[in-house]
């Protein structure tokens, strides 16, 4: 397993390792949106990824990298989101157990999804400390290998494969790539993907105003934790990881923030125009275009759509 | 223009004529749905078609077939649905005006879409007689060429290209194709597409119980008009066309009907699992699987997703 930031070849290796178990997701376009915004948009649709989000890339990569010894007691993590499903699925593919610590208030649809993939769920109080303590106990009891959702170089190498595919599938080089940021797994991977495979492309991170720890961290040059985040973009609540932050500092041009209203409006535009189902976090980059936080006029703009797991009974429009 | 039912070459010609102006829509799959239903499903996603529905195929074909003389005063139709948008768009591509008679209660989102494509809208009372009378007046005043949404052989030839693409993009021959039926434009086209390009594939038409005129017509062997249809599948309300019906009688194995609850449930399953936005009419074929009206076990099943134009503010779940 990688002990330092992934190199070019590490990303190629990750791509080869995971490709059998993930989807090469489509890059979709909309001539109507292009004409409204005077730009060329390329949507990399990780909502069509296995288990509904890019997280399957990292989870598969790590699970299949484990030695027989490391894998023999399974894997564990705490997550109420897409990492939980992705890890449970990856473990099932490898034929090992997975233990997922979830907060007791996790949405039933997410609990069901983890169970469907054969994950063993352990519920805990809905706060970070309870999650970490419970995971520690589970880890000790089971001897399972702990898989962090983003603060891990092999996870980062695998998340980089999404933008690598996007680059390969675009007819010309992207001028800009817009990527949402939560813990920074996708963003740091995207940063390295661009660095190695499309140098010259500008990378702009997009974050909800209500969870602007990456914006603050980027400005300050040190990790500012995410305290009491409040946004509909439930995949972007966490603090940046130690391994992710330096990669982001070195390779991201800027972090822009967007309001809740634009996130919801963008989500609806994506449903209406692209005819795809995305979760709120996926709408954050488009919201940056809507708010004119990024000048996309006459540019080729890649947009990473991170996932499509959303409670359809609670759509905000 | 065709004066009798399209032959093999007519469909090939239509495909060549329209391909520059329409999307070759993707065929999407879901391993989860396949495993739940013990089958192999291939979704032909015409929700990703230009103007959001398969109707763009027929409209483009007809508009580009018109002679300069026929086209010089534009085209006209009455429609509150996808045909309106598709025709307005096709006319704009050819650079001729379009006059669309729409009922005064048409959803604003559909009115906006037609206007966006440059269509001139003429509102009328929301009943069939007012629509027909108003269209007649508009047609006389403007000299525009009237384009029927489905009872037209060139429209049928073009709608056949959707299943032709599906057949080309499947790895093996489909055992069954499931297709929704309203006026019969898509169904009669699909029937001919299968007859010429995948003989041996069984074609089953799927219809809401609340608008079961095709079921009754098929049983009786003559067109039974659609009287007071009542279904959420608003694309499937109309009666079968004179040119469509004989093609359907000759080439469709059976017509099955499904209830409203299954249509809504299917719609949600498609959103949740496929991560795509579809209109209620598009969910009708999957509802036939849900209701076990068709035995799909261990079969390769093509499903025509007809369109994705839906009022997101009024989703039924």
Coordinates of C-alpha atoms in Angstrom, one line a residue, chain A residues 39-287:
Chain A
X39 CA -19.8 27.3 -22.6
X40 CA -19.0 23.6 -23.2
X41 CA -19.9 21.4 -20.3
X42 CA -18.8 17.8 -19.8
X43 CA -20.5 16.0 -17.0
X44 CA -18.6 13.0 -15.6
X45 CA -21.5 11.0 -14.3
X46 CA -20.3 9.1 -11.2
X47 CA -24.0 8.9 -10.2
X48 CA -24.0 5.9 -12.6
X49 CA -21.1 4.4 -10.7
X50 CA -21.5 1.1 -8.8
X51 CA -23.3 1.7 -5.5
X52 CA -24.2 5.1 -6.9
X53 CA -21.1 7.2 -6.2
X54 CA -17.3 7.6 -7.0
X55 CA -16.6 6.0 -3.6
X56 CA -16.7 2.6 -5.2
X57 CA -13.4 3.4 -6.9
X58 CA -11.5 3.9 -3.7
X59 CA -13.2 1.1 -1.8
X60 CA -12.6 -1.5 -4.5
X61 CA -8.9 -0.4 -4.9
X62 CA -8.2 -0.7 -1.2
X63 CA -10.1 -3.9 -0.6
X64 CA -8.3 -5.7 -3.5
X65 CA -4.9 -4.4 -2.4
X66 CA -5.2 -6.1 1.0
X67 CA -3.0 -9.1 1.6
X68 CA -4.7 -12.3 2.5
X69 CA -3.5 -11.7 6.1
X70 CA -4.9 -8.2 6.1
X71 CA -8.2 -9.2 4.5
X72 CA -8.9 -12.3 6.5
X73 CA -11.0 -10.7 9.2
X74 CA -12.8 -8.3 6.9
X75 CA -12.9 -4.6 6.7
X76 CA -14.6 -1.9 8.8
X77 CA -15.4 1.8 8.8
X78 CA -17.8 4.3 10.1
X79 CA -19.9 6.1 7.6
X80 CA -23.5 7.1 7.1
X81 CA -23.0 7.8 3.4
X82 CA -21.7 6.5 0.2
X83 CA -18.5 5.1 1.6
X84 CA -20.5 2.6 3.6
X85 CA -22.3 1.1 0.6
X86 CA -19.1 1.2 -1.5
X87 CA -17.1 -0.6 1.1
X88 CA -19.7 -3.2 1.8
X89 CA -20.0 -3.9 -1.9
X90 CA -16.2 -4.1 -2.4
X91 CA -15.9 -6.5 0.6
X92 CA -18.6 -8.7 -0.9
X93 CA -16.8 -8.8 -4.2
X94 CA -13.7 -10.0 -2.4
X95 CA -15.7 -12.4 -0.3
X96 CA -14.8 -11.0 3.1
X97 CA -17.1 -9.5 5.8
X98 CA -17.6 -5.8 6.3
X99 CA -18.6 -4.0 9.6
X100 CA -20.1 -0.6 9.1
X101 CA -20.7 1.7 12.1
X102 CA -23.6 3.9 11.3
X103 CA -25.4 6.6 13.4
X104 CA -28.7 5.5 14.7
X105 CA -30.4 8.3 12.7
X106 CA -29.0 7.2 9.4
X107 CA -31.7 7.3 6.6
X108 CA -33.4 3.9 6.2
X109 CA -32.6 3.9 2.5
X110 CA -28.8 4.0 3.3
X111 CA -29.1 1.3 5.9
X112 CA -31.0 -0.9 3.4
X113 CA -28.4 -0.3 0.8
X114 CA -25.5 -1.4 3.1
X115 CA -27.5 -4.5 4.1
X116 CA -28.2 -5.3 0.5
X117 CA -24.5 -5.5 -0.2
X118 CA -24.1 -7.8 2.8
X119 CA -22.5 -5.3 5.2
X120 CA -22.9 -5.9 9.0
X121 CA -24.2 -2.7 10.5
X122 CA -23.4 -1.6 14.0
X123 CA -25.5 1.4 15.2
X124 CA -24.2 4.1 17.5
X125 CA -25.2 7.5 18.8
X126 CA -25.2 10.1 16.1
X127 CA -22.0 12.0 16.9
X128 CA -18.5 11.7 15.7
X129 CA -17.1 10.6 19.1
X130 CA -19.6 7.7 19.4
X131 CA -18.8 6.7 15.8
X132 CA -15.0 6.6 16.5
X133 CA -15.3 4.8 19.8
X134 CA -17.7 2.2 18.4
X135 CA -15.5 1.6 15.4
X136 CA -12.5 1.1 17.7
X137 CA -14.4 -1.6 19.7
X138 CA -15.6 -3.3 16.5
X139 CA -12.2 -3.2 15.1
X140 CA -10.6 -4.8 18.2
X141 CA -13.3 -7.5 18.5
X142 CA -13.3 -8.5 14.8
X143 CA -9.7 -7.8 13.8
X144 CA -11.1 -6.2 10.7
X145 CA -9.0 -3.8 8.6
X146 CA -10.1 -0.2 9.0
X147 CA -10.7 1.6 5.8
X148 CA -10.8 5.4 6.1
X149 CA -13.1 7.0 3.5
X150 CA -10.6 9.5 2.2
X151 CA -7.5 10.0 4.3
X152 CA -5.6 7.2 2.5
X153 CA -3.2 7.3 -0.5
X154 CA -4.7 4.3 -2.2
X155 CA -8.1 5.7 -1.9
X156 CA -6.8 9.0 -3.4
X157 CA -5.1 7.1 -6.3
X158 CA -8.4 5.4 -7.1
X159 CA -10.5 8.5 -6.9
X160 CA -8.1 10.0 -9.4
X161 CA -9.3 7.6 -12.0
X162 CA -12.6 9.4 -12.5
X163 CA -11.0 12.5 -13.8
X164 CA -8.5 10.4 -15.8
X165 CA -11.5 8.8 -17.6
X166 CA -13.1 12.2 -18.1
X167 CA -9.8 13.5 -19.7
X168 CA -9.7 10.5 -21.9
X169 CA -13.3 10.9 -23.1
X170 CA -13.2 14.6 -23.9
X171 CA -12.4 15.5 -27.5
X172 CA -10.0 18.3 -26.4
X173 CA -8.2 19.3 -23.3
X174 CA -10.4 20.8 -20.6
X175 CA -9.8 24.4 -19.7
X176 CA -11.3 24.0 -16.2
X177 CA -12.4 21.1 -14.0
X178 CA -15.0 21.8 -11.3
X179 CA -15.0 19.3 -8.4
X180 CA -17.0 19.3 -5.1
X181 CA -15.0 19.1 -1.8
X182 CA -15.9 17.4 1.5
X183 CA -13.1 15.4 3.1
X184 CA -11.0 15.9 0.0
X185 CA -10.7 12.4 -1.3
X186 CA -12.2 13.1 -4.6
X187 CA -10.6 16.6 -4.8
X188 CA -7.1 15.4 -4.0
X189 CA -7.4 12.5 -6.5
X190 CA -8.8 14.9 -9.1
X191 CA -5.8 17.2 -8.5
X192 CA -3.3 14.4 -9.1
X193 CA -5.2 13.1 -12.1
X194 CA -5.0 16.6 -13.7
X195 CA -1.4 17.1 -12.6
X196 CA -0.3 13.9 -14.4
X197 CA -2.7 13.5 -17.3
X198 CA -3.9 17.0 -18.2
X199 CA -1.4 19.6 -16.9
X200 CA -2.6 23.1 -17.9
X201 CA -6.2 22.3 -16.9
X202 CA -7.3 24.6 -14.1
X203 CA -8.9 22.8 -11.1
X204 CA -11.4 24.7 -9.0
X205 CA -13.0 23.2 -5.9
X206 CA -16.6 24.0 -5.1
X207 CA -18.0 23.9 -1.6
X208 CA -21.3 24.9 0.1
X209 CA -21.1 28.1 2.1
X210 CA -22.7 26.2 5.0
X211 CA -19.7 23.8 5.2
X212 CA -16.8 26.1 4.1
X213 CA -14.0 24.5 6.0
X214 CA -12.0 23.7 2.8
X215 CA -12.3 27.3 1.7
X216 CA -11.0 28.5 5.1
X217 CA -8.3 25.8 5.2
X218 CA -7.2 26.8 1.7
X219 CA -7.0 30.5 2.6
X220 CA -5.2 29.9 5.9
X221 CA -2.8 27.2 4.7
X222 CA -3.7 24.8 7.5
X223 CA -6.6 22.5 8.1
X224 CA -9.6 24.3 9.7
X225 CA -12.0 21.6 11.0
X226 CA -15.6 21.5 9.9
X227 CA -17.6 22.5 12.9
X228 CA -21.4 22.4 12.8
X229 CA -21.7 22.3 9.0
X230 CA -25.2 23.1 7.8
X231 CA -26.0 22.3 4.2
X232 CA -28.3 20.1 2.1
X233 CA -25.1 18.7 0.4
X234 CA -24.8 15.8 2.9
X235 CA -21.7 14.3 1.3
X236 CA -19.6 17.4 1.9
X237 CA -19.8 17.8 5.7
X238 CA -16.5 16.4 6.9
X239 CA -13.1 18.0 7.6
X240 CA -10.2 17.7 5.2
X241 CA -7.9 14.7 5.7
X242 CA -4.2 15.1 6.6
X243 CA -3.1 13.3 3.5
X244 CA -5.5 15.1 1.2
X245 CA -4.8 18.7 2.3
X246 CA -1.2 19.1 1.1
X247 CA -2.2 17.7 -2.3
X248 CA -5.0 20.1 -2.5
X249 CA -2.9 23.1 -1.5
X250 CA -0.3 22.3 -4.2
X251 CA -2.7 21.6 -7.1
X252 CA -6.0 23.4 -6.7
X253 CA -6.3 26.9 -8.1
X254 CA -9.0 28.1 -5.8
X255 CA -11.9 27.0 -3.6
X256 CA -15.3 28.8 -4.3
X257 CA -18.3 28.6 -2.1
X258 CA -22.0 28.6 -3.0
X259 CA -25.3 29.1 -1.3
X260 CA -28.0 26.6 -0.5
X261 CA -30.5 28.2 -2.9
X262 CA -28.2 27.8 -5.8
X263 CA -27.4 24.2 -4.9
X264 CA -31.1 23.3 -4.9
X265 CA -31.7 25.3 -8.2
X266 CA -28.7 23.6 -9.8
X267 CA -29.9 20.2 -8.7
X268 CA -33.2 20.9 -10.4
X269 CA -31.6 22.1 -13.5
X270 CA -29.5 19.0 -13.7
X271 CA -32.6 16.8 -13.3
X272 CA -34.6 18.8 -15.8
X273 CA -31.9 19.3 -18.5
X274 CA -29.6 16.3 -18.1
X275 CA -32.4 13.9 -17.1
X276 CA -30.2 12.4 -14.4
X277 CA -30.7 11.8 -10.7
X278 CA -28.0 13.4 -8.6
X279 CA -27.5 13.9 -4.9
X280 CA -27.2 17.5 -3.6
X281 CA -23.4 17.3 -3.3
X282 CA -23.2 16.7 -7.0
X283 CA -25.0 20.0 -7.8
X284 CA -22.4 22.1 -6.0
X285 CA -20.0 22.6 -9.0
X286 CA -22.8 23.6 -11.3
X287 CA -24.0 26.1 -8.6

